[in-house]
PDB file of C-alpha atoms in Angstrom:
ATOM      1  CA  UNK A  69       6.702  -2.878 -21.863  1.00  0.00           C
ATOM      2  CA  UNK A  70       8.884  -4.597 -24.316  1.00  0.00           C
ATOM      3  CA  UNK A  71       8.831  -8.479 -25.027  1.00  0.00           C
ATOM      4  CA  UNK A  72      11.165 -10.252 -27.085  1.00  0.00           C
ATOM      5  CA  UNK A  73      10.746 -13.462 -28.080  1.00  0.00           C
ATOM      6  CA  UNK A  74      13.438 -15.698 -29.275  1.00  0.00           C
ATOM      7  CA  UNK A  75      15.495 -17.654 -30.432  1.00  0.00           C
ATOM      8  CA  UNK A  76      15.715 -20.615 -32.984  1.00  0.00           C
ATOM      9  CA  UNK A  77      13.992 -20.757 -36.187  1.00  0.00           C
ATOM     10  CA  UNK A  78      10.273 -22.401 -36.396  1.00  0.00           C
ATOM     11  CA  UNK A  79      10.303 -22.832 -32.554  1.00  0.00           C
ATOM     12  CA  UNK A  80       7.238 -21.527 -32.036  1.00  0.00           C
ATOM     13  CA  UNK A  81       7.979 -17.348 -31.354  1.00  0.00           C
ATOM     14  CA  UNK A  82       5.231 -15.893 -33.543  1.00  0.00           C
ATOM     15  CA  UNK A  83       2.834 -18.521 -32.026  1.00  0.00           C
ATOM     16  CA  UNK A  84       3.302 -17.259 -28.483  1.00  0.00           C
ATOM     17  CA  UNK A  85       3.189 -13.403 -29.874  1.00  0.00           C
ATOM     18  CA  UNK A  86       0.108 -14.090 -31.200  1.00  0.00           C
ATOM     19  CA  UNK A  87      -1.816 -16.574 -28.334  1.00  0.00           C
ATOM     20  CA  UNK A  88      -0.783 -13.108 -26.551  1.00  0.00           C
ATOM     21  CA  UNK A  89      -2.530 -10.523 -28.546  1.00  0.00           C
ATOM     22  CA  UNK A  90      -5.130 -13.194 -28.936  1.00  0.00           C
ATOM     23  CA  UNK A  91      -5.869 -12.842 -25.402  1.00  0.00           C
ATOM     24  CA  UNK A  92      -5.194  -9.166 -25.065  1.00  0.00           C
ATOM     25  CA  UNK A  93      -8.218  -8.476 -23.083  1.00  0.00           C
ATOM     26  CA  UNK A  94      -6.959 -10.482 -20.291  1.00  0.00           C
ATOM     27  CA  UNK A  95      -4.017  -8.562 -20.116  1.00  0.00           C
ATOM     28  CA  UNK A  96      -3.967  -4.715 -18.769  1.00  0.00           C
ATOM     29  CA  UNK A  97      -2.797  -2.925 -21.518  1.00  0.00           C
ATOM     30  CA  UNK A  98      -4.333  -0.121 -23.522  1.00  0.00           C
ATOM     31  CA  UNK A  99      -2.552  -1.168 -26.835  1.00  0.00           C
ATOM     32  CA  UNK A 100      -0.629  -4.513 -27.829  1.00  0.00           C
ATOM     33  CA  UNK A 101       1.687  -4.580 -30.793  1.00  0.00           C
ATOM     34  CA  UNK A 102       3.782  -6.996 -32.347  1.00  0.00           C
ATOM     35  CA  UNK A 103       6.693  -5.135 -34.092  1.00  0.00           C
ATOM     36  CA  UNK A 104       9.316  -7.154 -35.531  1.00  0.00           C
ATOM     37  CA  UNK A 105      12.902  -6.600 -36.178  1.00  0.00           C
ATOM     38  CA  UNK A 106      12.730  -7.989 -39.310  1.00  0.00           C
ATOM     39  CA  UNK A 107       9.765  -5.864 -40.382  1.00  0.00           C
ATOM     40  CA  UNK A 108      11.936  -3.158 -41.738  1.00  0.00           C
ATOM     41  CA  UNK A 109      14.172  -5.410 -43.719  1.00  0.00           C
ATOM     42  CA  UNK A 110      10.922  -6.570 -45.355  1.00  0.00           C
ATOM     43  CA  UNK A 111       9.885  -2.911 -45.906  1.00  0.00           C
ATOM     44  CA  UNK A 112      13.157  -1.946 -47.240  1.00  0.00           C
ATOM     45  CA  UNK A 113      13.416  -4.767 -49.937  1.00  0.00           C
ATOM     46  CA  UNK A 114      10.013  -4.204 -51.383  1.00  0.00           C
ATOM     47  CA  UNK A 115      11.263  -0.542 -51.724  1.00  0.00           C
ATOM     48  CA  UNK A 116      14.465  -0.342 -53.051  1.00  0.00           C
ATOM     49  CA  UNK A 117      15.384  -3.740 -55.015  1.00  0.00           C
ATOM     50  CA  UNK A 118      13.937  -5.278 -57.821  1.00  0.00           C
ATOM     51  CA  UNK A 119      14.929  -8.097 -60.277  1.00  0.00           C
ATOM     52  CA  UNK A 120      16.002  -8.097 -63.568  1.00  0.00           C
ATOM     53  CA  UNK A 121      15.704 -11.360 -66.100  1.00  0.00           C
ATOM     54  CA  UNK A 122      18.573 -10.938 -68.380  1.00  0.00           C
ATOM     55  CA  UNK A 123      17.304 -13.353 -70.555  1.00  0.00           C
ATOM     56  CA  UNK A 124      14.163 -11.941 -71.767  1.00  0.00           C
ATOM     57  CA  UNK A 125      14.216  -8.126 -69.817  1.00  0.00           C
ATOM     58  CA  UNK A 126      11.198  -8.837 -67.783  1.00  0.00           C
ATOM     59  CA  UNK A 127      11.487  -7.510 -64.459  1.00  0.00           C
ATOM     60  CA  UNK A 128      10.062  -9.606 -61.274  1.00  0.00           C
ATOM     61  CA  UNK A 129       9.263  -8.917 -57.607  1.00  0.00           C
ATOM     62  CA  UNK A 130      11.740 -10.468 -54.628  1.00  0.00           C
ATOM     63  CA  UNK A 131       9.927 -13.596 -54.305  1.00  0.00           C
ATOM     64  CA  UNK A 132      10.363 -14.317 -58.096  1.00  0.00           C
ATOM     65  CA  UNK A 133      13.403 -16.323 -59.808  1.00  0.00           C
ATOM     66  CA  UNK A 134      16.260 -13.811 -59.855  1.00  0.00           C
ATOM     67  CA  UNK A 135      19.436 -13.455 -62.455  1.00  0.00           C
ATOM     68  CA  UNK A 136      20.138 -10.125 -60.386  1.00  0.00           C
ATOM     69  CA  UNK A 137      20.030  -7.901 -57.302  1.00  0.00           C
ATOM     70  CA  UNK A 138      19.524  -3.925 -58.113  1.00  0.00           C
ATOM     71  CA  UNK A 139      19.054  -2.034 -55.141  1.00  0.00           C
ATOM     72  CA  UNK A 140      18.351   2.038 -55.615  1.00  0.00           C
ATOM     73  CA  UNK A 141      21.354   4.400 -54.395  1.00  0.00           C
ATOM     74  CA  UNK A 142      19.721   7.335 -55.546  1.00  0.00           C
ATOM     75  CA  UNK A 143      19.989   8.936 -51.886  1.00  0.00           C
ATOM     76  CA  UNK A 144      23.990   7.333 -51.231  1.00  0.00           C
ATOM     77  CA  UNK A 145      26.795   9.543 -51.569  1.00  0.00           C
ATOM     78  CA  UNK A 146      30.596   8.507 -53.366  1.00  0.00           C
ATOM     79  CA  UNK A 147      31.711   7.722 -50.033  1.00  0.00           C
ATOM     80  CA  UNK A 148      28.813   5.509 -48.920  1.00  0.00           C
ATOM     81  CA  UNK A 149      29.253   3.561 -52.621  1.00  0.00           C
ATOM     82  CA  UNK A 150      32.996   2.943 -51.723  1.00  0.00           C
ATOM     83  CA  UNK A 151      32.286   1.497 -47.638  1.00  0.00           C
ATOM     84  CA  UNK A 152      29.578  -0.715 -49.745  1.00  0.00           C
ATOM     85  CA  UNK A 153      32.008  -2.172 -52.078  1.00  0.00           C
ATOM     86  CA  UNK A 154      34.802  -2.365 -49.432  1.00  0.00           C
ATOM     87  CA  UNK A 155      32.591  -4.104 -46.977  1.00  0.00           C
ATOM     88  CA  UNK A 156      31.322  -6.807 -49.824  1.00  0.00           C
ATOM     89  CA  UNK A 157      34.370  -7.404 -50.790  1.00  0.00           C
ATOM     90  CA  UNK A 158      35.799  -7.844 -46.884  1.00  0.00           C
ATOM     91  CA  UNK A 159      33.109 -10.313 -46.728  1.00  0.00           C
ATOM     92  CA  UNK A 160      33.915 -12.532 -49.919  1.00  0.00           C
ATOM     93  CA  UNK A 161      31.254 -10.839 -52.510  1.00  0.00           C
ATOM     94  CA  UNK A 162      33.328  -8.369 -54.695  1.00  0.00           C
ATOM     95  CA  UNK A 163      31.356  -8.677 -58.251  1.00  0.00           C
ATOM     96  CA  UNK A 164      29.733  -5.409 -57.548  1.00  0.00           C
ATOM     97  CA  UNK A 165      29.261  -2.429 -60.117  1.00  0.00           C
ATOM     98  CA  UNK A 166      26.979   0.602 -60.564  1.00  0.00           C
ATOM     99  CA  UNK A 167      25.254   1.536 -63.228  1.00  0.00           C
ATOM    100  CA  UNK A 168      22.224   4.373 -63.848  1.00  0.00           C
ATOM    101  CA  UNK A 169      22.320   5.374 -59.959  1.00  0.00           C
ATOM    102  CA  UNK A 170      21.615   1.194 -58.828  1.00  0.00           C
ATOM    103  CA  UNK A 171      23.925  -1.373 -57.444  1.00  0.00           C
ATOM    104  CA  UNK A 172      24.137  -4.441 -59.056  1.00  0.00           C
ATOM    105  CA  UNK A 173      24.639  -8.066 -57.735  1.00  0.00           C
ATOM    106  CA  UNK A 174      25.345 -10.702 -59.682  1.00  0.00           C
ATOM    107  CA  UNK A 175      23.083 -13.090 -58.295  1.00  0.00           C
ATOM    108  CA  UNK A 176      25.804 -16.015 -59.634  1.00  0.00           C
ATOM    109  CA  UNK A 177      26.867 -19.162 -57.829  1.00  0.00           C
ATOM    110  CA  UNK A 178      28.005 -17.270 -54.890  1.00  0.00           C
ATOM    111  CA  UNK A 179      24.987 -16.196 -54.022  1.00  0.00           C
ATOM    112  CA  UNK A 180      22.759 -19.317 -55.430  1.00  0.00           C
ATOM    113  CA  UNK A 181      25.198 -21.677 -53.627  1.00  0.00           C
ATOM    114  CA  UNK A 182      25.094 -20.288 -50.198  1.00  0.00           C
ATOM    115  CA  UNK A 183      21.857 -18.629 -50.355  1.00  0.00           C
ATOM    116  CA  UNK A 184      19.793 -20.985 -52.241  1.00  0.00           C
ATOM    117  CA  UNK A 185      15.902 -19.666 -50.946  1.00  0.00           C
ATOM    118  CA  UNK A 186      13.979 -15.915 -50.366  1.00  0.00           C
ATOM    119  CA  UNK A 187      14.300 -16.632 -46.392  1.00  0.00           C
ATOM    120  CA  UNK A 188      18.497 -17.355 -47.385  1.00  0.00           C
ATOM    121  CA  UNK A 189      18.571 -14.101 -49.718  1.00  0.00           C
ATOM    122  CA  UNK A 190      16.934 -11.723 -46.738  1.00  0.00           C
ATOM    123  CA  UNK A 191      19.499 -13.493 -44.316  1.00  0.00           C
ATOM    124  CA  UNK A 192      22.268 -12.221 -46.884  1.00  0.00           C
ATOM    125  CA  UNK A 193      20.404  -8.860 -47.024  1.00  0.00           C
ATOM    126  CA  UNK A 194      19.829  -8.083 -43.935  1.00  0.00           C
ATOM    127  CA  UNK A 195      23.306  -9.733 -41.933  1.00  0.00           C
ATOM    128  CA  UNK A 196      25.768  -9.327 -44.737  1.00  0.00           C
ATOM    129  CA  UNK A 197      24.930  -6.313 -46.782  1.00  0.00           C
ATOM    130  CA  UNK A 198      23.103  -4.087 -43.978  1.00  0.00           C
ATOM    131  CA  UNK A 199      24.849  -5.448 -40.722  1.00  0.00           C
ATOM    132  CA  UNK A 200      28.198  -5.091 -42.706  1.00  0.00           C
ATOM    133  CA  UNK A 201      27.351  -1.369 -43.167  1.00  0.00           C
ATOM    134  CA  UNK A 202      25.985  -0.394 -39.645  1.00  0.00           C
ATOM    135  CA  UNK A 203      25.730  -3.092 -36.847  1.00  0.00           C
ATOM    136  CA  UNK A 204      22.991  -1.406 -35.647  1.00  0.00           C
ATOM    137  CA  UNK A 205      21.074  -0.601 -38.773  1.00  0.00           C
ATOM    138  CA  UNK A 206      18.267  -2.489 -38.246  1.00  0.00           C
ATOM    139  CA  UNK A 207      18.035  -2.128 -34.373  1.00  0.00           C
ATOM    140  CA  UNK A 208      17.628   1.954 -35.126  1.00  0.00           C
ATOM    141  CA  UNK A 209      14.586   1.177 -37.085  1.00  0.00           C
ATOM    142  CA  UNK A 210      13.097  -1.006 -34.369  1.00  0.00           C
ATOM    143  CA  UNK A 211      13.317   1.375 -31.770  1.00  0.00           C
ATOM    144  CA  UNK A 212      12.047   4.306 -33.991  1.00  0.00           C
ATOM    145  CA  UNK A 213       9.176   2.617 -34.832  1.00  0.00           C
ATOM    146  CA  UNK A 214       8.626   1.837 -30.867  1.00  0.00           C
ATOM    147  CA  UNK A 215       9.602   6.020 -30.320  1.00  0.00           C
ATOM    148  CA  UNK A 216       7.097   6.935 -33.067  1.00  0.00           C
ATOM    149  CA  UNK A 217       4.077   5.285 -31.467  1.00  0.00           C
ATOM    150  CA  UNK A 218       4.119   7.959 -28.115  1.00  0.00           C
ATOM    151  CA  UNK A 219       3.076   5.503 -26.408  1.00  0.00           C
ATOM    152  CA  UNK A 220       3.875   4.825 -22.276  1.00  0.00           C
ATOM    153  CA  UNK A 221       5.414   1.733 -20.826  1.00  0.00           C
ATOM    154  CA  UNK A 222       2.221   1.221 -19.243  1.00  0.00           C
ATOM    155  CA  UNK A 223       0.144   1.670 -21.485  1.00  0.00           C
ATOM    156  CA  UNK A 224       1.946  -0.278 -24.610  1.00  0.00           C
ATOM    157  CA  UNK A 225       2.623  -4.010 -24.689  1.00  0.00           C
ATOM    158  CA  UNK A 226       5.560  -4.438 -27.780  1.00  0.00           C
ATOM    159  CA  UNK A 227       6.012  -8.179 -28.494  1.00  0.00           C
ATOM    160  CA  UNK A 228       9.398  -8.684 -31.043  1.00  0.00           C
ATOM    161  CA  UNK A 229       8.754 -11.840 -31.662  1.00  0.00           C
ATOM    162  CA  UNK A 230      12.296 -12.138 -33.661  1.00  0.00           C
ATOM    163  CA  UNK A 231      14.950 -11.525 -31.220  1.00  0.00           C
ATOM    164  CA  UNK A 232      17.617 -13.480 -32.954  1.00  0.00           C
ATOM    165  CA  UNK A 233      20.818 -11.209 -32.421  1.00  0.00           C
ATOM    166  CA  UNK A 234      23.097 -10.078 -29.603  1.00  0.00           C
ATOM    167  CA  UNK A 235      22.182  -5.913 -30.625  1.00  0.00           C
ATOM    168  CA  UNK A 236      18.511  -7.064 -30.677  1.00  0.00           C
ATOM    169  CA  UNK A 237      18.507  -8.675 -27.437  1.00  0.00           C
ATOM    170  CA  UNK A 238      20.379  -5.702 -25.431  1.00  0.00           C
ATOM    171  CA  UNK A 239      18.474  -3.042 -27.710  1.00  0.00           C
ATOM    172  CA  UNK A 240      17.270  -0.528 -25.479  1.00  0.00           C
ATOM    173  CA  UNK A 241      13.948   2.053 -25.687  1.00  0.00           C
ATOM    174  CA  UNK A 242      13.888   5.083 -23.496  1.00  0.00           C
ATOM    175  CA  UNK A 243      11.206   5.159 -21.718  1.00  0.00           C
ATOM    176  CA  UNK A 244      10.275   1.531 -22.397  1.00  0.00           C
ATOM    177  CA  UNK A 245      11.254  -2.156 -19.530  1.00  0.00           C
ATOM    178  CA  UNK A 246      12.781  -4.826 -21.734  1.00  0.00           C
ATOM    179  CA  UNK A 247      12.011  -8.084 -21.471  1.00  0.00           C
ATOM    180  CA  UNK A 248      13.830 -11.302 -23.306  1.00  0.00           C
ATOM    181  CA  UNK A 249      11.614 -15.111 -23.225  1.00  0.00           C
ATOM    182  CA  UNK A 250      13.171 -17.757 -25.434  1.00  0.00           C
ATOM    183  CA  UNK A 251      11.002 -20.384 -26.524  1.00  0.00           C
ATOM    184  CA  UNK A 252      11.690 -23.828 -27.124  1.00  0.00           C
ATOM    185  CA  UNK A 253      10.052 -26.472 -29.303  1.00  0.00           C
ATOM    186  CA  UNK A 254       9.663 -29.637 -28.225  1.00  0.00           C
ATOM    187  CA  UNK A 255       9.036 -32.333 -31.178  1.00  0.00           C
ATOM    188  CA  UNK A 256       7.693 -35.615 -30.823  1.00  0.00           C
ATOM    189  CA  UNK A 257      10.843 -37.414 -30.086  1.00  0.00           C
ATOM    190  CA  UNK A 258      10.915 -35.032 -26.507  1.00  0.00           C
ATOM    191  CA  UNK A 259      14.143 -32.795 -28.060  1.00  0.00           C
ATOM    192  CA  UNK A 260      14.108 -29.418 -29.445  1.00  0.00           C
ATOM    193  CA  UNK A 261      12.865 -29.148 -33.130  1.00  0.00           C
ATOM    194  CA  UNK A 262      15.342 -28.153 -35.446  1.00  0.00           C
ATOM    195  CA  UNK A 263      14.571 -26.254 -38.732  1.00  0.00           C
ATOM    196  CA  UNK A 264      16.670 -28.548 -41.561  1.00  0.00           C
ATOM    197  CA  UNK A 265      15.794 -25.661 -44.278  1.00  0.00           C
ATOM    198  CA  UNK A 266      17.770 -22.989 -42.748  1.00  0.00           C
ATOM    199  CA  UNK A 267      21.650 -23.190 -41.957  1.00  0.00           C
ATOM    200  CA  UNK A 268      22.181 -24.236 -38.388  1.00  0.00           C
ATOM    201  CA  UNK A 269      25.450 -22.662 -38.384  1.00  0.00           C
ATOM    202  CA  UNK A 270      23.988 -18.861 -39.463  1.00  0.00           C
ATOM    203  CA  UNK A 271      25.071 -16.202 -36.971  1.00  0.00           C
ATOM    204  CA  UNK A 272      21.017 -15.429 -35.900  1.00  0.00           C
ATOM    205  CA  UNK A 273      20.427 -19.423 -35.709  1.00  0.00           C
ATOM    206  CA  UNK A 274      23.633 -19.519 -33.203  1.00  0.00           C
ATOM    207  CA  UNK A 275      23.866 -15.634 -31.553  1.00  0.00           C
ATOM    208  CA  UNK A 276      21.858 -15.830 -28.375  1.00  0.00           C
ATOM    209  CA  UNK A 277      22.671 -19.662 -27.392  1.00  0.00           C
ATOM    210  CA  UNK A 278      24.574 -18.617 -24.551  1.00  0.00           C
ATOM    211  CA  UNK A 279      21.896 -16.021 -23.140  1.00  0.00           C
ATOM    212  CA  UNK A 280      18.948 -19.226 -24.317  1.00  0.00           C
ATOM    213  CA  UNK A 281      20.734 -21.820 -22.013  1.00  0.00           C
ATOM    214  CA  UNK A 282      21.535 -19.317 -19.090  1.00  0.00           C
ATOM    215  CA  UNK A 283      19.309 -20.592 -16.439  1.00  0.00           C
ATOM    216  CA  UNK A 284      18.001 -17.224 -15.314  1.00  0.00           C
ATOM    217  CA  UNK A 285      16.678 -16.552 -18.892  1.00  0.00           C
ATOM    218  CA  UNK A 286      12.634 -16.635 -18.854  1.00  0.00           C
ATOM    219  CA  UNK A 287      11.610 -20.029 -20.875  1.00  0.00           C
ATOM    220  CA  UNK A 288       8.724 -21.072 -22.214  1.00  0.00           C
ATOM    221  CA  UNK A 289       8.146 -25.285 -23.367  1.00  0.00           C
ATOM    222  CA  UNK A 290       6.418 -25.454 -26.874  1.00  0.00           C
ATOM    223  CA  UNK A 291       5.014 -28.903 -26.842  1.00  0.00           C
ATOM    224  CA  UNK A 292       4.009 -29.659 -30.617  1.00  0.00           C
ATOM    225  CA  UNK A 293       0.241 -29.977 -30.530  1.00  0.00           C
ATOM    226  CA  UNK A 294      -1.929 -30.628 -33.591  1.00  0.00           C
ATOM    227  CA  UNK A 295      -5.097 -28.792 -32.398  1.00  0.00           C
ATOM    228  CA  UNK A 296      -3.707 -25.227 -33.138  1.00  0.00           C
ATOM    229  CA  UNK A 297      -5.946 -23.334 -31.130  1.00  0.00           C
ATOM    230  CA  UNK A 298      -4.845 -25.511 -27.841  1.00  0.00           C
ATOM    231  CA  UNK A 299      -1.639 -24.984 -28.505  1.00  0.00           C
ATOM    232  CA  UNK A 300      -2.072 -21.456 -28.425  1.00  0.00           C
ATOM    233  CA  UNK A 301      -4.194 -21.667 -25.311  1.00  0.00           C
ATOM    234  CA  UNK A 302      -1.037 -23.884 -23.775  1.00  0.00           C
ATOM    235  CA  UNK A 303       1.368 -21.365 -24.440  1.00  0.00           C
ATOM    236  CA  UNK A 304      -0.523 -18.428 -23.167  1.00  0.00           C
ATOM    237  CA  UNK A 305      -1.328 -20.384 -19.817  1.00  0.00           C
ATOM    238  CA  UNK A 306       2.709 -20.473 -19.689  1.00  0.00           C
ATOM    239  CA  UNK A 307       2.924 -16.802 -20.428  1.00  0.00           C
ATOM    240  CA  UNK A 308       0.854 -16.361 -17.320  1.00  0.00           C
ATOM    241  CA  UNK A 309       2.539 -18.479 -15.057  1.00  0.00           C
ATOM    242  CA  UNK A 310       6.049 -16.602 -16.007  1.00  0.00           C
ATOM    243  CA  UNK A 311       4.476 -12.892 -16.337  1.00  0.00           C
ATOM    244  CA  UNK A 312       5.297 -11.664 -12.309  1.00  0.00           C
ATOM    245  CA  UNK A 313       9.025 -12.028 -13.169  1.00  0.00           C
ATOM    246  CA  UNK A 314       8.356  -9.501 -15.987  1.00  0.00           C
ATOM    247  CA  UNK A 315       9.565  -6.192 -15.579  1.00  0.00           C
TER     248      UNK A 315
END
């Protein structure tokens, strides 16, 4: 069985992933995961980019001050290079050359002016360089990495907590009942919390609003709680009372 878990950012989807593995031995499953969409990007980046100061030619990790973006294309054909630097430039980002089998991005005002943090630059990464290339790119990755484990639907509980895209949310594994819960945070002034550090406007802030208001669509109340560990109790006890109308 798969579980995603979305939508909006800080609303509380990794907390109910993990009050359910926390409870795991309530639940009858041989083997409970949490695999992430995004845990490829975050594979990929620490693999194939690095930084380069031009300044003083020390080189830094991702999460590091950058001046630019060099991302290995040791494995990309001519034709792959020219759909890259056709599909940055349909998208607004042409200053792209390569150089010693790298691309480089000029990490100039462009990119420090509409991507101004690490969680902005993986957005940019991940939706505007990746997406741009193959829709699906990311998606393929998820479901491999589902595929690889051999597992069966009854035996293997996948929770995604990081459902934040239309592809994600219809993705598909053979073999494997999907399931979609969208949670929503409740601050202190009784309306949803809204994350002010990322862009509200950001195609995975805004993709699955429709399919988050539908009233068929499996919800979950996040009620902000300072005791942590009653919080997580709280959102389990909701898991419960919603799990019969899983498939």
């Amino acid at each position: 069985m798969i579980i995603k878990i979305g939508h909006k950012a800080q609303n509380g989807k990794d907390s109910l992933a993990e009050s359910i593995l926390k409870n795991k031995d309530r639940l009858l499953f041989k083997e409970i995961k949490i695999i992430k969409f995004a845990d490829s990007l975050k594979e990929e980046i620490q693999e194939v980019d690095f930084v380069i100061d031009k300044k003083n030619h020390n080189v830094f990790s991702i999460r590091d001050n950058m001046d630019n973006f060099i991302f290995n294309s040791t494995e990309q054909t001519s034709e792959d290079v020219c759909n890259i630097i056709l599909s940055l430039k349909t998208i607004g980002y042409p200053k792209i050359f390569e150089t010693e089998g790298s691309f480089v991005f000029q990490y100039d005002e462009y990119l420090r002016t509409r991507y101004p943090t690490i969680v902005g630059l993986l957005q940019w990464y991940g939706t505007e360089f990746r997406r741009a290339l193959n829709p699906n790119y990311w998606v393929e990755k998820y479901c491999n990495k589902i595929i690889n484990l051999n597992m069966s639907n009854n035996d293997l509980l996948v929770l995604t907590p990081d459902c934040r895209m239309l592809n994600e949310y219809y993705a598909k594994v053979s073999g494997h009942t999907s399931n979609y819960i969208e949670v929503i945070r409740i601050d202190k002034s009784l309306i949803q919390f809204i994350d002010v550090n990322r862009s509200s406007t950001h195609i995975s802030e805004v993709a699955l609003d429709e399919i988050a208001n539908h009233p068929t669509t499996l919800k979950i109340i996040n009620y902000d709680e300072p005791n942590e560990d009653l919080r997580l109790d709280n959102l389990f006890e909701s898991f419960q009372a919603i799990q019969p109308q899983l498939k």
